[in-house]
Amino acid sequence: RQLRQALSNITFGEKTTFDDGKYIISYDQAKDMYFRALRILKYLEIKEVNLDTIKKIHEYVAFSIKYDTKGLNYRDRTYFNLSDKKSEKEKYILKRLKLMNTSYAALVNKKAVCEGYVNMMIFLLSIIGIEARMVNCSYEGIEFNHAAIKFKFNGIWYYADPERERLTEETDEFGYTFEEFKQRYNIPVKEYLDMNKLERGRKWVYC
């Protein structure tokens, strides 16, 4: 009982760009996510790690999750009506508004926005030992911030966009090199510096 109580006090933080914060995931939620992820990997028959199996995960995320348009519209209406965002009630509302950006929303609720797609893919890839990171970007027709993903395989960083994949029938939004990705997306200076550091081992300081 004491162990159970101690475990219930463990929480995990998942970074979200919404409200410049992070979403707190409880131990029970994290455990639920982990076993759901294992079932997904079993369903996809992931027995070895290569670009083909990573692509299977990418496509699963792209086509199994519903884009949360209703939730996004509700957030747009609600967020700016909050006053100081410091009361317990408003903190709770903010947490609910962040949910759609998380891997928990994508894995459990099966609906999310682009950042939720990416966080789910990062979570799945972490289980099979693939390092992955979120990439903030934009592209033609999208003026607000968009989230894509980069992952490292055999020492090479590749880019993918699971949320955009669901919208495109002819374009394969997977496996771009950095050069290819920057031709298709607008990326911040931070990403150029980050890739310089990752590929050449340089130490950059930026904000």
mmCIF file of C-alpha atoms in Angstrom:
data_model
loop_
_atom_site.group_PDB
_atom_site.id
_atom_site.type_symbol
_atom_site.label_atom_id
_atom_site.label_comp_id
_atom_site.label_asym_id
_atom_site.label_seq_id
_atom_site.Cartn_x
_atom_site.Cartn_y
_atom_site.Cartn_z
ATOM 1 C CA ARG A 1 0.000 0.000 0.000
ATOM 2 C CA GLN A 2 2.861 2.366 0.850
ATOM 3 C CA LEU A 3 4.552 1.590 -2.470
ATOM 4 C CA ARG A 4 1.309 2.213 -4.305
ATOM 5 C CA GLN A 5 0.877 5.538 -2.524
ATOM 6 C CA ALA A 6 4.467 6.523 -3.302
ATOM 7 C CA LEU A 7 4.030 5.655 -6.989
ATOM 8 C CA SER A 8 0.853 7.718 -7.152
ATOM 9 C CA ASN A 9 2.901 10.764 -6.177
ATOM 10 C CA ILE A 10 5.223 10.384 -9.190
ATOM 11 C CA THR A 11 4.443 12.677 -12.099
ATOM 12 C CA PHE A 12 5.958 13.239 -15.532
ATOM 13 C CA GLY A 13 6.108 16.521 -17.424
ATOM 14 C CA GLU A 14 5.622 16.697 -21.195
ATOM 15 C CA LYS A 15 6.610 19.970 -22.792
ATOM 16 C CA THR A 16 3.986 21.796 -24.803
ATOM 17 C CA THR A 17 4.337 25.036 -26.724
ATOM 18 C CA PHE A 18 0.825 26.129 -25.754
ATOM 19 C CA ASP A 19 1.020 28.710 -22.959
ATOM 20 C CA ASP A 20 4.795 28.009 -22.840
ATOM 21 C CA GLY A 21 4.251 25.287 -20.312
ATOM 22 C CA LYS A 22 4.202 21.572 -19.741
ATOM 23 C CA TYR A 23 1.472 19.027 -19.192
ATOM 24 C CA ILE A 24 1.751 16.984 -15.999
ATOM 25 C CA ILE A 25 1.097 13.266 -16.479
ATOM 26 C CA SER A 26 0.431 11.083 -13.446
ATOM 27 C CA TYR A 27 2.058 7.714 -12.834
ATOM 28 C CA ASP A 28 -1.199 5.884 -13.631
ATOM 29 C CA GLN A 29 -1.631 7.850 -16.861
ATOM 30 C CA ALA A 30 1.973 7.129 -17.869
ATOM 31 C CA LYS A 31 1.499 3.425 -17.162
ATOM 32 C CA ASP A 32 -1.688 3.394 -19.224
ATOM 33 C CA MET A 33 0.133 5.148 -22.087
ATOM 34 C CA TYR A 34 3.027 2.695 -21.933
ATOM 35 C CA PHE A 35 0.846 -0.400 -22.221
ATOM 36 C CA ARG A 36 -1.220 1.185 -24.991
ATOM 37 C CA ALA A 37 2.028 1.926 -26.824
ATOM 38 C CA LEU A 38 3.185 -1.686 -26.422
ATOM 39 C CA ARG A 39 -0.090 -2.915 -27.913
ATOM 40 C CA ILE A 40 0.362 -0.557 -30.868
ATOM 41 C CA LEU A 41 3.905 -1.782 -31.511
ATOM 42 C CA LYS A 42 2.701 -5.387 -31.302
ATOM 43 C CA TYR A 43 -0.143 -4.624 -33.726
ATOM 44 C CA LEU A 44 2.365 -3.059 -36.141
ATOM 45 C CA GLU A 45 4.609 -6.134 -35.769
ATOM 46 C CA ILE A 46 7.662 -4.046 -34.916
ATOM 47 C CA LYS A 47 10.333 -6.712 -34.518
ATOM 48 C CA GLU A 48 13.359 -4.775 -35.710
ATOM 49 C CA VAL A 49 14.216 -1.108 -36.030
ATOM 50 C CA ASN A 50 14.797 0.339 -39.499
ATOM 51 C CA LEU A 51 13.379 3.150 -41.608
ATOM 52 C CA ASP A 52 10.526 0.970 -42.830
ATOM 53 C CA THR A 53 9.352 0.157 -39.302
ATOM 54 C CA ILE A 54 9.738 3.781 -38.211
ATOM 55 C CA LYS A 55 7.610 4.741 -41.198
ATOM 56 C CA LYS A 56 4.948 2.260 -40.081
ATOM 57 C CA ILE A 57 4.795 4.050 -36.741
ATOM 58 C CA HIS A 58 4.620 7.412 -38.527
ATOM 59 C CA GLU A 59 1.705 6.263 -40.678
ATOM 60 C CA TYR A 60 -0.119 4.732 -37.716
ATOM 61 C CA VAL A 61 0.067 8.033 -35.866
ATOM 62 C CA ALA A 62 -0.994 9.977 -38.957
ATOM 63 C CA PHE A 63 -4.098 7.927 -39.722
ATOM 64 C CA SER A 64 -5.273 6.650 -36.332
ATOM 65 C CA ILE A 65 -5.628 10.056 -34.681
ATOM 66 C CA LYS A 66 -8.402 12.546 -35.361
ATOM 67 C CA TYR A 67 -7.438 16.207 -35.569
ATOM 68 C CA ASP A 68 -9.150 17.971 -32.666
ATOM 69 C CA THR A 69 -10.696 20.897 -34.550
ATOM 70 C CA LYS A 70 -13.546 21.241 -32.059
ATOM 71 C CA GLY A 71 -11.161 21.365 -29.112
ATOM 72 C CA LEU A 72 -8.920 23.877 -30.866
ATOM 73 C CA ASN A 73 -11.846 26.179 -31.617
ATOM 74 C CA TYR A 74 -12.978 25.935 -27.993
ATOM 75 C CA ARG A 75 -9.465 26.806 -26.806
ATOM 76 C CA ASP A 76 -9.302 29.829 -29.099
ATOM 77 C CA ARG A 77 -12.546 31.117 -27.594
ATOM 78 C CA THR A 78 -11.645 30.310 -23.995
ATOM 79 C CA TYR A 79 -7.976 31.149 -23.518
ATOM 80 C CA PHE A 80 -8.177 34.913 -23.932
ATOM 81 C CA ASN A 81 -11.161 35.088 -21.590
ATOM 82 C CA LEU A 82 -9.070 33.841 -18.686
ATOM 83 C CA SER A 83 -8.025 36.687 -16.411
ATOM 84 C CA ASP A 84 -4.814 36.133 -14.435
ATOM 85 C CA LYS A 85 -4.427 32.385 -15.144
ATOM 86 C CA LYS A 86 -3.285 31.939 -11.531
ATOM 87 C CA SER A 87 -6.398 30.843 -9.666
ATOM 88 C CA GLU A 88 -6.828 27.107 -9.090
ATOM 89 C CA LYS A 89 -9.882 27.066 -11.347
ATOM 90 C CA GLU A 90 -8.059 28.791 -14.199
ATOM 91 C CA LYS A 91 -4.974 26.587 -13.741
ATOM 92 C CA TYR A 92 -7.259 23.578 -14.143
ATOM 93 C CA ILE A 93 -8.803 25.089 -17.280
ATOM 94 C CA LEU A 94 -5.333 25.768 -18.692
ATOM 95 C CA LYS A 95 -4.341 22.143 -18.094
ATOM 96 C CA ARG A 96 -7.432 20.955 -19.943
ATOM 97 C CA LEU A 97 -6.643 23.325 -22.803
ATOM 98 C CA LYS A 98 -3.103 21.916 -23.032
ATOM 99 C CA LEU A 99 -4.335 18.324 -23.220
ATOM 100 C CA MET A 100 -4.785 18.275 -27.001
ATOM 101 C CA ASN A 101 -1.040 18.993 -27.410
ATOM 102 C CA THR A 102 0.007 15.857 -25.550
ATOM 103 C CA SER A 103 0.846 12.256 -26.304
ATOM 104 C CA TYR A 104 -1.762 11.305 -23.707
ATOM 105 C CA ALA A 105 -4.545 12.922 -25.741
ATOM 106 C CA ALA A 106 -3.361 11.191 -28.911
ATOM 107 C CA LEU A 107 -2.857 7.755 -27.350
ATOM 108 C CA VAL A 108 -5.872 7.633 -25.052
ATOM 109 C CA ASN A 109 -8.441 10.016 -26.517
ATOM 110 C CA LYS A 110 -7.405 9.380 -30.128
ATOM 111 C CA LYS A 111 -7.633 13.075 -30.962
ATOM 112 C CA ALA A 112 -5.064 15.856 -30.785
ATOM 113 C CA VAL A 113 -3.526 18.781 -32.642
ATOM 114 C CA CYS A 114 -0.203 18.608 -34.531
ATOM 115 C CA GLU A 115 1.893 18.731 -31.364
ATOM 116 C CA GLY A 116 -0.051 15.810 -29.923
ATOM 117 C CA TYR A 117 0.674 13.753 -33.065
ATOM 118 C CA VAL A 118 4.382 14.524 -32.698
ATOM 119 C CA ASN A 119 4.480 13.812 -28.955
ATOM 120 C CA MET A 120 2.798 10.452 -29.527
ATOM 121 C CA MET A 121 5.337 9.532 -32.210
ATOM 122 C CA ILE A 122 8.205 10.613 -29.942
ATOM 123 C CA PHE A 123 6.769 8.426 -27.168
ATOM 124 C CA LEU A 124 6.453 5.374 -29.441
ATOM 125 C CA LEU A 125 9.937 5.849 -30.881
ATOM 126 C CA SER A 126 11.455 6.183 -27.410
ATOM 127 C CA ILE A 127 10.215 2.694 -26.558
ATOM 128 C CA ILE A 128 12.133 1.182 -29.489
ATOM 129 C CA GLY A 129 15.243 3.206 -28.698
ATOM 130 C CA ILE A 130 15.010 5.945 -31.317
ATOM 131 C CA GLU A 131 15.937 9.466 -30.290
ATOM 132 C CA ALA A 132 13.425 12.013 -31.529
ATOM 133 C CA ARG A 133 12.629 15.683 -31.008
ATOM 134 C CA MET A 134 9.878 18.122 -31.836
ATOM 135 C CA VAL A 135 10.511 20.750 -34.515
ATOM 136 C CA ASN A 136 8.579 24.014 -34.519
ATOM 137 C CA CYS A 137 7.961 25.240 -38.050
ATOM 138 C CA SER A 138 5.390 26.549 -40.513
ATOM 139 C CA TYR A 139 4.603 26.004 -44.185
ATOM 140 C CA GLU A 140 2.704 27.659 -46.989
ATOM 141 C CA GLY A 141 -0.914 28.146 -46.027
ATOM 142 C CA ILE A 142 -0.194 27.756 -42.314
ATOM 143 C CA GLU A 143 0.646 31.013 -40.595
ATOM 144 C CA PHE A 144 0.656 29.792 -36.995
ATOM 145 C CA ASN A 145 3.201 27.505 -35.355
ATOM 146 C CA HIS A 146 3.213 23.929 -36.568
ATOM 147 C CA ALA A 147 4.917 20.883 -35.065
ATOM 148 C CA ALA A 148 6.895 18.277 -37.006
ATOM 149 C CA ILE A 149 9.400 15.692 -35.788
ATOM 150 C CA LYS A 150 13.019 14.765 -36.369
ATOM 151 C CA PHE A 151 14.457 11.398 -35.420
ATOM 152 C CA LYS A 152 17.924 9.886 -35.479
ATOM 153 C CA PHE A 153 18.612 6.586 -37.241
ATOM 154 C CA ASN A 154 22.071 5.185 -37.986
ATOM 155 C CA GLY A 155 23.626 8.508 -37.064
ATOM 156 C CA ILE A 156 21.472 10.519 -39.499
ATOM 157 C CA TRP A 157 18.663 12.906 -38.557
ATOM 158 C CA TYR A 158 15.473 12.613 -40.593
ATOM 159 C CA TYR A 159 12.325 14.743 -40.541
ATOM 160 C CA ALA A 160 8.664 13.752 -40.738
ATOM 161 C CA ASP A 161 5.252 15.336 -40.282
ATOM 162 C CA PRO A 162 2.589 12.846 -39.117
ATOM 163 C CA GLU A 163 -0.197 15.425 -38.805
ATOM 164 C CA ARG A 164 0.364 16.800 -42.308
ATOM 165 C CA GLU A 165 0.605 13.245 -43.660
ATOM 166 C CA ARG A 166 -3.113 12.781 -42.992
ATOM 167 C CA LEU A 167 -3.882 15.695 -45.342
ATOM 168 C CA THR A 168 -1.737 14.659 -48.290
ATOM 169 C CA GLU A 169 -2.397 11.792 -50.654
ATOM 170 C CA GLU A 170 0.450 12.279 -53.123
ATOM 171 C CA THR A 171 3.247 13.577 -50.873
ATOM 172 C CA ASP A 172 5.025 11.294 -48.432
ATOM 173 C CA GLU A 173 5.716 13.429 -45.351
ATOM 174 C CA PHE A 174 8.469 11.175 -44.048
ATOM 175 C CA GLY A 175 12.218 10.732 -44.225
ATOM 176 C CA TYR A 176 13.283 14.211 -45.286
ATOM 177 C CA THR A 177 16.890 15.243 -44.813
ATOM 178 C CA PHE A 178 17.516 18.635 -43.252
ATOM 179 C CA GLU A 179 18.158 20.137 -46.697
ATOM 180 C CA GLU A 180 14.910 18.712 -48.046
ATOM 181 C CA PHE A 181 12.927 19.737 -44.985
ATOM 182 C CA LYS A 182 14.020 23.369 -45.066
ATOM 183 C CA GLN A 183 12.946 23.584 -48.721
ATOM 184 C CA ARG A 184 9.387 22.618 -47.750
ATOM 185 C CA TYR A 185 9.051 24.320 -44.380
ATOM 186 C CA ASN A 186 9.863 27.627 -42.771
ATOM 187 C CA ILE A 187 12.080 26.822 -39.808
ATOM 188 C CA PRO A 188 13.422 29.076 -37.051
ATOM 189 C CA VAL A 189 17.086 29.980 -36.640
ATOM 190 C CA LYS A 190 17.183 27.761 -33.560
ATOM 191 C CA GLU A 191 16.697 24.683 -35.762
ATOM 192 C CA TYR A 192 19.659 25.625 -37.966
ATOM 193 C CA LEU A 193 21.820 26.058 -34.884
ATOM 194 C CA ASP A 194 20.521 22.846 -33.335
ATOM 195 C CA MET A 195 21.319 20.807 -36.445
ATOM 196 C CA ASN A 196 24.770 22.375 -36.634
ATOM 197 C CA LYS A 197 25.389 21.277 -33.070
ATOM 198 C CA LEU A 198 23.959 17.781 -33.522
ATOM 199 C CA GLU A 199 25.775 17.036 -36.776
ATOM 200 C CA ARG A 200 29.144 18.657 -36.052
ATOM 201 C CA GLY A 201 29.380 18.452 -32.299
ATOM 202 C CA ARG A 202 29.642 22.213 -31.911
ATOM 203 C CA LYS A 203 28.427 23.889 -28.778
ATOM 204 C CA TRP A 204 26.113 26.802 -29.459
ATOM 205 C CA VAL A 205 24.416 29.061 -26.991
ATOM 206 C CA TYR A 206 21.100 30.490 -28.122
ATOM 207 C CA CYS A 207 17.786 31.568 -26.731
#
